[in-house]
Amino acid sequence: MPSRNTNTRQTLITAAAFILMEVAALVMIYHNAELQRAWFSRGIQSFNATVWGAVEEAGGYFSLRRDNARLAEENLYLTRQVEQLTARLNAQDAPEADGEWTYLPARIVKHQYRGQHNFYLLDKGSGDGVRLGSGVLTARGVVGIIDAVSEHYSYVRSFYNDGMTVSARVDSLGVVAPLVWDGASRGGARLKDIPHHINIPEGSVIRTSSFSGIFPPDVPLGLSGASDKAMDGTQTLSVTLFEEPASLRYVRIVSHRHRDEMEELAHE
Amino acid sequence: MNKMLVYFLLLLIQVILSQLIQPGPDWVLTILPVMMLCFPTDWSTLRCMLFAFFSALFVDFFSGGIIGLNVLALVPVAWSRNFFLRKFFNDELVDRGAALSMRKWGFPAVLGLIVLLTALFLLVYIVVDASDQRSLLLEGRTFLLSLVCDTVLALLVLPSILER
């Protein structure tokens, strides 16, 4: 009596022979009959379309993770491109006071803006032409002042520091006063030493003044809020700054072309 | 008479019939399916298929039809022959290689087997021959007409195939 393995082998051989003979018959028909050839071709094309369509669909499903990773990389790359181009565009659009100011775009590589002593580290240094005491800003406000420079990096003392002062001006009135961080909130500042008699409406735009050798004039800083009158005949105005320090990625380093000459003259 | 001799004679008759009668698109004249019963019942399926393949190829070459069409239709008949023999009669017939006789197994069973084998052949043959160029109704009519004619033809040649 034949074993089970022998039967299975015989069945497989028979099935293979059957398929082989039928395929041979189909090939013969294909090569000898025009009508049947056209019919077979249609069938084969339809089969291929169905099979490959299914294979493509399944392949597409299983490669979703890889595609997502690739898209995420592309997205990151494009986002960086957009940010870089925006930074360049902003640098071009920034106010240039009679060509006296030079701008250098930079990227923030490290920052701290949680404590009382906040700073940024930029990817541009003395090798790129950065000088100590240069201003750092964006189109939405002042960021800080270069406090230390190495060949490839710069250390920026943030505006959000005690003792940091920026010369500001109330846009509608032309009143100039020092702007300082309020020491408590992000985006909060105070415009100090404004004469008592000047009434500044809330919502007035505060800009940099033209009396600074660090920042160019008319850079928008924020909007005025309530005023607080002091006993010494001055008032302090609360200011809501435009720039949000946590979202900063790109900045511009700004310096006056003739700063050395101005400082030399001032010392004399 | 030796059954294989009968087989080869029927094969020649099939070629002559195909050449003389020239069947049109409305019917298919064939005795190839019933010829599969000429093979001894203990023949393996593979052996039956090989004989069917070359026999059908011979008919295709000499009948002037589409080469490969009879092969395509007859090989499945040979492939399923032993299966149907077991179903219509019993396993013993195939295992022991007993002779197929009308007297022993009865006319209805033999007729049923012939109709089934012929129907299988015609189904493949007519579908591929029409190649989607004829309506299902016309194909069905061709199938039924051919099945009746070929069954009658098979019954005519059956006495030479079966054991007396």
Short mmCIF file of C-alpha atoms in Angstrom, two decimals:
data_model
loop_
_atom_site.label_atom_id
_atom_site.label_comp_id
_atom_site.label_asym_id
_atom_site.label_seq_id
_atom_site.Cartn_x
_atom_site.Cartn_y
_atom_site.Cartn_z
CA MET A 1 0.00 0.00 0.00
CA PRO A 2 1.49 3.38 -0.98
CA SER A 3 2.46 5.61 1.90
CA ARG A 4 0.91 8.97 2.54
CA ASN A 5 4.09 10.76 1.42
CA THR A 6 4.11 8.88 -1.85
CA ASN A 7 0.47 9.82 -2.47
CA THR A 8 1.19 13.46 -1.74
CA ARG A 9 4.15 13.43 -4.07
CA GLN A 10 2.10 11.81 -6.82
CA THR A 11 -0.67 14.35 -6.36
CA LEU A 12 1.80 17.21 -6.59
CA ILE A 13 3.45 15.78 -9.68
CA THR A 14 0.04 15.27 -11.31
CA ALA A 15 -1.03 18.82 -10.46
CA ALA A 16 2.22 20.23 -11.81
CA ALA A 17 1.87 18.19 -15.01
CA PHE A 18 -1.73 19.35 -15.39
CA ILE A 19 -0.72 23.00 -15.06
CA LEU A 20 2.20 22.50 -17.44
CA MET A 21 0.00 20.90 -20.11
CA GLU A 22 -2.70 23.55 -19.80
CA VAL A 23 -0.13 26.32 -20.02
CA ALA A 24 1.38 24.62 -23.08
CA ALA A 25 -2.08 24.49 -24.65
CA LEU A 26 -2.66 28.16 -23.89
CA VAL A 27 0.69 29.07 -25.41
CA MET A 28 -0.16 27.11 -28.55
CA ILE A 29 -3.53 28.83 -28.82
CA TYR A 30 -1.93 32.22 -28.18
CA HIS A 31 0.50 31.73 -31.06
CA ASN A 32 -2.04 30.28 -33.50
CA ALA A 33 -5.28 32.21 -33.09
CA GLU A 34 -5.66 35.95 -33.46
CA LEU A 35 -9.01 36.22 -31.70
CA GLN A 36 -7.91 34.13 -28.73
CA ARG A 37 -4.62 36.04 -28.51
CA ALA A 38 -6.49 39.33 -28.18
CA TRP A 39 -8.79 37.80 -25.57
CA PHE A 40 -5.88 36.36 -23.58
CA SER A 41 -4.03 39.67 -23.77
CA ARG A 42 -7.02 41.49 -22.36
CA GLY A 43 -7.30 38.92 -19.61
CA ILE A 44 -3.60 39.09 -18.79
CA GLN A 45 -3.66 42.88 -18.72
CA SER A 46 -6.71 42.89 -16.49
CA PHE A 47 -5.10 40.32 -14.20
CA ASN A 48 -1.86 42.28 -14.06
CA ALA A 49 -3.69 45.48 -13.28
CA THR A 50 -5.62 43.82 -10.47
CA VAL A 51 -2.63 42.01 -9.00
CA TRP A 52 -0.21 44.90 -9.27
CA GLY A 53 -2.82 47.30 -8.02
CA ALA A 54 -3.31 45.12 -4.94
CA VAL A 55 0.43 44.69 -4.49
CA GLU A 56 1.00 48.42 -4.78
CA GLU A 57 -1.80 49.10 -2.32
CA ALA A 58 -0.45 46.58 0.18
CA GLY A 59 3.11 47.85 -0.30
CA GLY A 60 1.93 51.40 0.20
CA TYR A 61 0.20 50.41 3.43
CA PHE A 62 3.26 48.66 4.83
CA SER A 63 5.59 51.50 3.86
CA LEU A 64 3.49 54.14 5.61
CA ARG A 65 5.85 54.33 8.58
CA ARG A 66 8.86 54.82 6.31
CA ASP A 67 6.94 57.39 4.25
CA ASN A 68 5.91 59.21 7.40
CA ALA A 69 9.51 59.35 8.60
CA ARG A 70 10.62 60.63 5.21
CA LEU A 71 7.83 63.24 5.17
CA ALA A 72 8.73 64.33 8.68
CA GLU A 73 12.35 64.81 7.59
CA GLU A 74 11.22 66.73 4.53
CA ASN A 75 8.89 68.79 6.66
CA LEU A 76 11.70 69.63 9.07
CA TYR A 77 13.97 70.56 6.19
CA LEU A 78 11.33 72.77 4.58
CA THR A 79 10.49 74.39 7.91
CA ARG A 80 14.15 75.27 8.36
CA GLN A 81 14.28 76.61 4.84
CA VAL A 82 11.24 78.76 5.46
CA GLU A 83 12.67 80.04 8.72
CA GLN A 84 16.00 80.82 7.12
CA LEU A 85 14.38 82.58 4.20
CA THR A 86 12.06 84.45 6.53
CA ALA A 87 15.03 85.53 8.61
CA ARG A 88 16.81 86.73 5.48
CA LEU A 89 13.68 88.46 4.28
CA ASN A 90 13.24 90.12 7.65
CA ALA A 91 16.85 91.19 7.57
CA GLN A 92 16.24 92.80 4.19
CA ASP A 93 13.04 94.47 5.34
CA ALA A 94 14.49 95.82 8.56
CA PRO A 95 14.79 99.56 8.86
CA GLU A 96 18.16 100.78 7.76
CA ALA A 97 18.77 104.28 9.00
CA ASP A 98 20.63 105.94 6.17
CA GLY A 99 22.68 102.82 5.67
CA GLU A 100 24.34 103.32 9.05
CA TRP A 101 23.39 99.89 10.36
CA THR A 102 24.66 96.48 9.35
CA TYR A 103 22.70 93.32 9.97
CA LEU A 104 23.85 89.76 10.37
CA PRO A 105 21.32 86.93 10.61
CA ALA A 106 22.03 84.38 13.33
CA ARG A 107 20.47 81.27 14.81
CA ILE A 108 19.89 80.71 18.50
CA VAL A 109 21.71 77.52 19.51
CA LYS A 110 21.04 77.75 23.25
CA HIS A 111 18.98 79.89 25.54
CA GLN A 112 17.73 80.45 29.05
CA TYR A 113 14.69 82.55 29.75
CA ARG A 114 13.31 81.18 32.98
CA GLY A 115 15.32 82.89 35.69
CA GLN A 116 16.32 86.46 36.40
CA HIS A 117 19.49 86.22 34.33
CA ASN A 118 18.54 85.17 30.85
CA PHE A 119 20.78 84.71 27.87
CA TYR A 120 21.03 83.38 24.34
CA LEU A 121 23.90 81.72 22.52
CA LEU A 122 24.10 82.52 18.80
CA ASP A 123 25.87 80.59 16.05
CA LYS A 124 27.81 83.61 14.85
CA GLY A 125 31.06 84.80 16.37
CA SER A 126 33.98 87.10 15.80
CA GLY A 127 34.89 85.10 12.72
CA ASP A 128 31.61 86.25 11.21
CA GLY A 129 32.22 89.87 12.14
CA VAL A 130 30.26 89.98 15.39
CA ARG A 131 31.50 92.62 17.81
CA LEU A 132 31.05 93.03 21.51
CA GLY A 133 28.19 95.37 22.44
CA SER A 134 26.25 94.87 19.24
CA GLY A 135 22.48 94.73 19.47
CA VAL A 136 20.35 91.67 18.78
CA LEU A 137 16.80 92.06 17.55
CA THR A 138 14.01 90.74 15.42
CA ALA A 139 11.35 92.54 13.43
CA ARG A 140 9.14 92.30 16.52
CA GLY A 141 11.47 93.80 19.05
CA VAL A 142 14.76 93.89 20.91
CA VAL A 143 16.30 90.61 22.06
CA GLY A 144 19.44 91.66 23.87
CA ILE A 145 23.05 92.81 23.59
CA ILE A 146 26.16 90.83 22.69
CA ASP A 147 28.02 90.38 25.96
CA ALA A 148 30.78 87.98 24.91
CA VAL A 149 32.13 86.73 21.63
CA SER A 150 34.17 83.70 20.62
CA GLU A 151 35.28 82.83 17.12
CA HIS A 152 32.13 80.94 16.25
CA TYR A 153 29.58 81.91 18.91
CA SER A 154 28.21 84.93 20.68
CA TYR A 155 26.73 85.25 24.13
CA VAL A 156 23.72 87.56 24.26
CA ARG A 157 22.52 89.12 27.49
CA SER A 158 18.78 89.05 27.11
CA PHE A 159 16.54 92.04 27.52
CA TYR A 160 14.95 89.96 30.27
CA ASN A 161 17.69 90.80 32.76
CA ASP A 162 17.90 93.14 35.67
CA GLY A 163 19.65 96.35 34.75
CA MET A 164 19.14 95.97 31.02
CA THR A 165 17.86 99.19 29.52
CA VAL A 166 16.78 100.10 26.02
CA SER A 167 16.13 103.64 24.91
CA ALA A 168 12.50 103.72 23.76
CA ARG A 169 10.07 106.22 22.35
CA VAL A 170 6.30 106.56 22.44
CA ASP A 171 5.47 106.56 18.77
CA SER A 172 2.58 109.03 18.75
CA LEU A 173 4.08 111.56 21.17
CA GLY A 174 7.81 111.30 20.60
CA VAL A 175 8.48 110.97 24.34
CA VAL A 176 11.76 109.15 24.97
CA ALA A 177 12.32 107.05 28.10
CA PRO A 178 14.27 103.98 29.24
CA LEU A 179 12.53 100.64 28.79
CA VAL A 180 13.31 97.87 31.29
CA TRP A 181 12.01 94.38 31.97
CA ASP A 182 9.38 94.31 34.70
CA GLY A 183 11.30 91.43 36.31
CA ALA A 184 8.29 89.19 36.61
CA SER A 185 6.46 88.34 33.44
CA ARG A 186 7.46 87.19 29.95
CA GLY A 187 6.51 89.94 27.55
CA GLY A 188 6.10 92.53 30.26
CA ALA A 189 8.21 95.69 30.50
CA ARG A 190 8.14 99.14 32.04
CA LEU A 191 8.78 102.51 30.46
CA LYS A 192 10.28 104.57 33.28
CA ASP A 193 10.86 108.20 34.15
CA ILE A 194 8.15 109.71 31.98
CA PRO A 195 7.26 113.23 33.12
CA HIS A 196 4.12 113.33 35.22
CA HIS A 197 2.17 115.72 33.02
CA ILE A 198 2.32 113.63 29.84
CA ASN A 199 -0.77 111.60 29.32
CA ILE A 200 0.00 108.53 27.23
CA PRO A 201 -3.05 106.72 25.92
CA GLU A 202 -3.15 102.95 26.35
CA GLY A 203 -2.32 101.03 23.17
CA SER A 204 0.29 103.47 21.96
CA VAL A 205 3.14 101.82 20.06
CA ILE A 206 6.52 101.90 21.76
CA ARG A 207 9.58 101.90 19.47
CA THR A 208 13.32 102.19 19.85
CA SER A 209 14.51 105.77 19.93
CA SER A 210 17.17 107.32 17.76
CA PHE A 211 19.42 108.02 20.75
CA SER A 212 20.94 104.58 20.92
CA GLY A 213 24.19 103.49 19.35
CA ILE A 214 23.20 99.88 19.83
CA PHE A 215 19.74 99.55 18.24
CA PRO A 216 18.44 101.33 15.16
CA PRO A 217 15.51 103.69 15.63
CA ASP A 218 11.84 102.85 15.14
CA VAL A 219 12.03 99.14 15.84
CA PRO A 220 8.58 98.28 17.25
CA LEU A 221 8.82 97.00 20.80
CA GLY A 222 5.34 96.78 22.26
CA LEU A 223 2.12 98.50 23.26
CA SER A 224 1.63 100.80 26.16
CA GLY A 225 -0.67 99.93 29.04
CA ALA A 226 -1.62 101.52 32.34
CA SER A 227 0.58 104.17 33.95
CA ASP A 228 1.69 104.34 37.53
CA LYS A 229 2.47 107.76 38.93
CA ALA A 230 5.36 108.01 41.39
CA MET A 231 6.05 110.50 44.19
CA ASP A 232 9.07 111.98 42.39
CA GLY A 233 6.92 113.58 39.68
CA THR A 234 7.39 110.83 37.14
CA GLN A 235 5.21 108.03 35.94
CA THR A 236 5.98 104.46 34.90
CA LEU A 237 4.14 102.95 32.00
CA SER A 238 3.53 99.21 31.69
CA VAL A 239 4.38 97.85 28.24
CA THR A 240 3.34 94.60 26.61
CA LEU A 241 6.18 93.51 24.31
CA PHE A 242 5.55 92.11 20.85
CA GLU A 243 8.32 89.51 20.88
CA GLU A 244 7.75 86.18 22.56
CA PRO A 245 11.17 84.96 23.82
CA ALA A 246 10.18 81.29 24.00
CA SER A 247 9.42 81.07 20.30
CA LEU A 248 12.61 82.73 19.10
CA ARG A 249 14.78 80.75 16.68
CA TYR A 250 16.39 83.30 14.42
CA VAL A 251 17.58 86.82 15.19
CA ARG A 252 19.63 89.58 13.62
CA ILE A 253 22.79 91.04 15.04
CA VAL A 254 22.88 94.74 14.39
CA SER A 255 25.72 97.18 14.73
CA HIS A 256 26.32 100.79 13.80
CA ARG A 257 28.89 101.32 11.06
CA HIS A 258 30.52 104.24 12.88
CA ARG A 259 30.13 103.08 16.44
CA ASP A 260 33.84 103.24 17.23
CA GLU A 261 34.00 106.78 15.95
CA MET A 262 30.92 107.76 17.97
CA GLU A 263 32.30 106.19 21.17
CA GLU A 264 35.68 107.81 20.70
CA LEU A 265 34.06 111.19 20.28
CA ALA A 266 31.84 110.63 23.32
CA HIS A 267 34.84 109.79 25.47
CA GLU A 268 36.62 112.93 24.43
CA MET B 1 -10.37 -5.98 -29.58
CA ASN B 2 -7.59 -4.32 -27.71
CA LYS B 3 -8.90 -1.14 -26.11
CA MET B 4 -5.88 0.89 -27.12
CA LEU B 5 -6.34 -0.14 -30.72
CA VAL B 6 -9.92 1.01 -30.45
CA TYR B 7 -8.62 4.24 -28.99
CA PHE B 8 -6.35 4.96 -31.93
CA LEU B 9 -9.07 4.07 -34.40
CA LEU B 10 -11.44 6.47 -32.67
CA LEU B 11 -8.75 9.08 -32.83
CA LEU B 12 -8.58 8.71 -36.59
CA ILE B 13 -12.36 8.82 -36.77
CA GLN B 14 -12.30 12.07 -34.79
CA VAL B 15 -9.86 13.62 -37.27
CA ILE B 16 -11.94 12.45 -40.22
CA LEU B 17 -15.13 13.75 -38.63
CA SER B 18 -13.53 17.13 -37.98
CA GLN B 19 -12.31 17.42 -41.56
CA LEU B 20 -15.44 16.11 -43.27
CA ILE B 21 -18.21 17.68 -41.27
CA GLN B 22 -16.50 21.03 -40.56
CA PRO B 23 -18.52 22.01 -37.50
CA GLY B 24 -19.64 25.63 -37.46
CA PRO B 25 -19.82 27.94 -34.46
CA ASP B 26 -23.17 26.53 -33.36
CA TRP B 27 -21.98 23.09 -32.36
CA VAL B 28 -18.87 21.08 -31.55
CA LEU B 29 -18.51 17.55 -32.81
CA THR B 30 -16.26 15.42 -30.62
CA ILE B 31 -15.82 11.94 -29.26
CA LEU B 32 -12.58 12.79 -27.45
CA PRO B 33 -14.15 12.87 -23.94
CA VAL B 34 -15.70 9.41 -24.23
CA MET B 35 -12.40 8.11 -25.60
CA MET B 36 -10.90 8.69 -22.17
CA LEU B 37 -12.87 5.64 -21.06
CA CYS B 38 -10.78 3.48 -23.40
CA PHE B 39 -7.86 3.69 -21.01
CA PRO B 40 -7.69 0.93 -18.43
CA THR B 41 -9.32 2.03 -15.20
CA ASP B 42 -6.14 1.45 -13.19
CA TRP B 43 -4.15 3.95 -15.24
CA SER B 44 -2.81 6.84 -13.26
CA THR B 45 -4.14 10.31 -13.85
CA LEU B 46 -0.74 11.44 -15.10
CA ARG B 47 -0.64 8.73 -17.71
CA CYS B 48 -4.18 9.53 -18.85
CA MET B 49 -3.27 13.21 -19.14
CA LEU B 50 -0.19 12.47 -21.22
CA PHE B 51 -2.18 10.36 -23.65
CA ALA B 52 -4.92 12.96 -23.76
CA PHE B 53 -2.42 15.73 -24.40
CA PHE B 54 -0.78 14.09 -27.41
CA SER B 55 -4.05 12.73 -28.77
CA ALA B 56 -5.69 16.14 -28.68
CA LEU B 57 -2.60 17.70 -30.22
CA PHE B 58 -2.79 15.15 -33.03
CA VAL B 59 -6.43 16.05 -33.65
CA ASP B 60 -5.62 19.76 -33.54
CA PHE B 61 -2.89 19.39 -36.11
CA PHE B 62 -4.92 17.35 -38.57
CA SER B 63 -8.38 18.82 -38.14
CA GLY B 64 -7.43 22.34 -39.23
CA GLY B 65 -8.77 24.02 -36.11
CA ILE B 66 -7.04 26.16 -33.50
CA ILE B 67 -3.93 24.31 -32.42
CA GLY B 68 -4.09 23.77 -28.68
CA LEU B 69 -7.84 24.15 -28.25
CA ASN B 70 -8.62 20.41 -28.04
CA VAL B 71 -5.58 19.99 -25.77
CA LEU B 72 -6.84 22.70 -23.44
CA ALA B 73 -10.27 21.09 -23.22
CA LEU B 74 -9.29 17.41 -23.10
CA VAL B 75 -6.52 17.49 -20.45
CA PRO B 76 -9.00 18.54 -17.69
CA VAL B 77 -11.23 15.64 -18.74
CA ALA B 78 -8.33 13.23 -18.39
CA TRP B 79 -7.34 14.85 -15.11
CA SER B 80 -10.80 14.36 -13.62
CA ARG B 81 -11.50 10.94 -15.17
CA ASN B 82 -10.34 8.83 -12.20
CA PHE B 83 -12.09 11.13 -9.75
CA PHE B 84 -15.40 10.72 -11.59
CA LEU B 85 -14.90 6.96 -11.92
CA ARG B 86 -14.58 6.74 -8.15
CA LYS B 87 -17.61 8.95 -7.61
CA PHE B 88 -19.89 7.33 -10.20
CA PHE B 89 -18.86 3.74 -9.48
CA ASN B 90 -16.52 2.90 -6.60
CA ASP B 91 -12.90 2.95 -5.50
CA GLU B 92 -12.49 -0.71 -6.23
CA LEU B 93 -12.98 -0.14 -9.94
CA VAL B 94 -9.94 2.16 -10.07
CA ASP B 95 -7.80 0.41 -7.45
CA ARG B 96 -8.18 -3.03 -8.96
CA GLY B 97 -8.37 -1.93 -12.56
CA ALA B 98 -11.70 -3.67 -13.13
CA ALA B 99 -13.35 -3.41 -16.51
CA LEU B 100 -16.05 -0.84 -17.12
CA SER B 101 -19.20 -2.56 -18.32
CA MET B 102 -22.72 -1.37 -18.95
CA ARG B 103 -24.21 -4.56 -17.61
CA LYS B 104 -22.40 -4.34 -14.30
CA TRP B 105 -22.73 -0.65 -13.56
CA GLY B 106 -25.97 0.17 -15.38
CA PHE B 107 -26.79 2.53 -18.22
CA PRO B 108 -27.70 5.61 -16.14
CA ALA B 109 -24.33 5.69 -14.33
CA VAL B 110 -22.37 5.25 -17.55
CA LEU B 111 -24.52 7.85 -19.31
CA GLY B 112 -24.07 10.26 -16.42
CA LEU B 113 -20.30 9.83 -16.61
CA ILE B 114 -20.26 10.42 -20.35
CA VAL B 115 -22.44 13.52 -20.04
CA LEU B 116 -20.24 14.93 -17.30
CA LEU B 117 -16.96 14.34 -19.14
CA THR B 118 -18.40 15.73 -22.36
CA ALA B 119 -19.86 18.75 -20.59
CA LEU B 120 -16.49 19.54 -19.02
CA PHE B 121 -14.78 19.31 -22.39
CA LEU B 122 -17.41 21.46 -24.12
CA LEU B 123 -17.40 24.08 -21.43
CA VAL B 124 -13.70 24.81 -21.86
CA TYR B 125 -13.77 24.40 -25.61
CA ILE B 126 -16.76 26.69 -26.27
CA VAL B 127 -15.68 29.45 -23.87
CA VAL B 128 -12.16 29.66 -25.29
CA ASP B 129 -13.36 29.26 -28.87
CA ALA B 130 -15.85 32.13 -28.48
CA SER B 131 -13.24 34.33 -26.72
CA ASP B 132 -15.84 36.69 -25.35
CA GLN B 133 -17.09 37.45 -28.87
CA ARG B 134 -20.47 35.75 -28.52
CA SER B 135 -23.26 36.31 -26.07
CA LEU B 136 -23.77 34.02 -23.11
CA LEU B 137 -27.09 32.93 -24.60
CA LEU B 138 -25.46 31.83 -27.85
CA GLU B 139 -22.71 30.05 -25.98
CA GLY B 140 -25.32 28.28 -23.85
CA ARG B 141 -27.23 27.18 -26.93
CA THR B 142 -24.03 25.88 -28.55
CA PHE B 143 -23.18 24.05 -25.37
CA LEU B 144 -26.56 22.32 -25.07
CA LEU B 145 -26.76 21.41 -28.75
CA SER B 146 -23.23 20.04 -28.74
CA LEU B 147 -23.80 18.15 -25.51
CA VAL B 148 -26.82 16.37 -26.96
CA CYS B 149 -25.10 15.56 -30.27
CA ASP B 150 -21.84 14.44 -28.67
CA THR B 151 -23.62 12.30 -26.10
CA VAL B 152 -25.52 10.53 -28.87
CA LEU B 153 -22.26 10.10 -30.77
CA ALA B 154 -20.58 8.78 -27.62
CA LEU B 155 -23.38 6.27 -27.09
CA LEU B 156 -22.83 5.07 -30.66
CA VAL B 157 -19.15 4.37 -30.08
CA LEU B 158 -19.62 3.18 -26.51
CA PRO B 159 -20.12 -0.53 -27.32
CA SER B 160 -16.61 -0.65 -28.75
CA ILE B 161 -15.18 0.87 -25.61
CA LEU B 162 -16.98 -0.99 -22.82
CA GLU B 163 -16.63 -4.63 -21.84
CA ARG B 164 -19.32 -6.86 -23.20
#
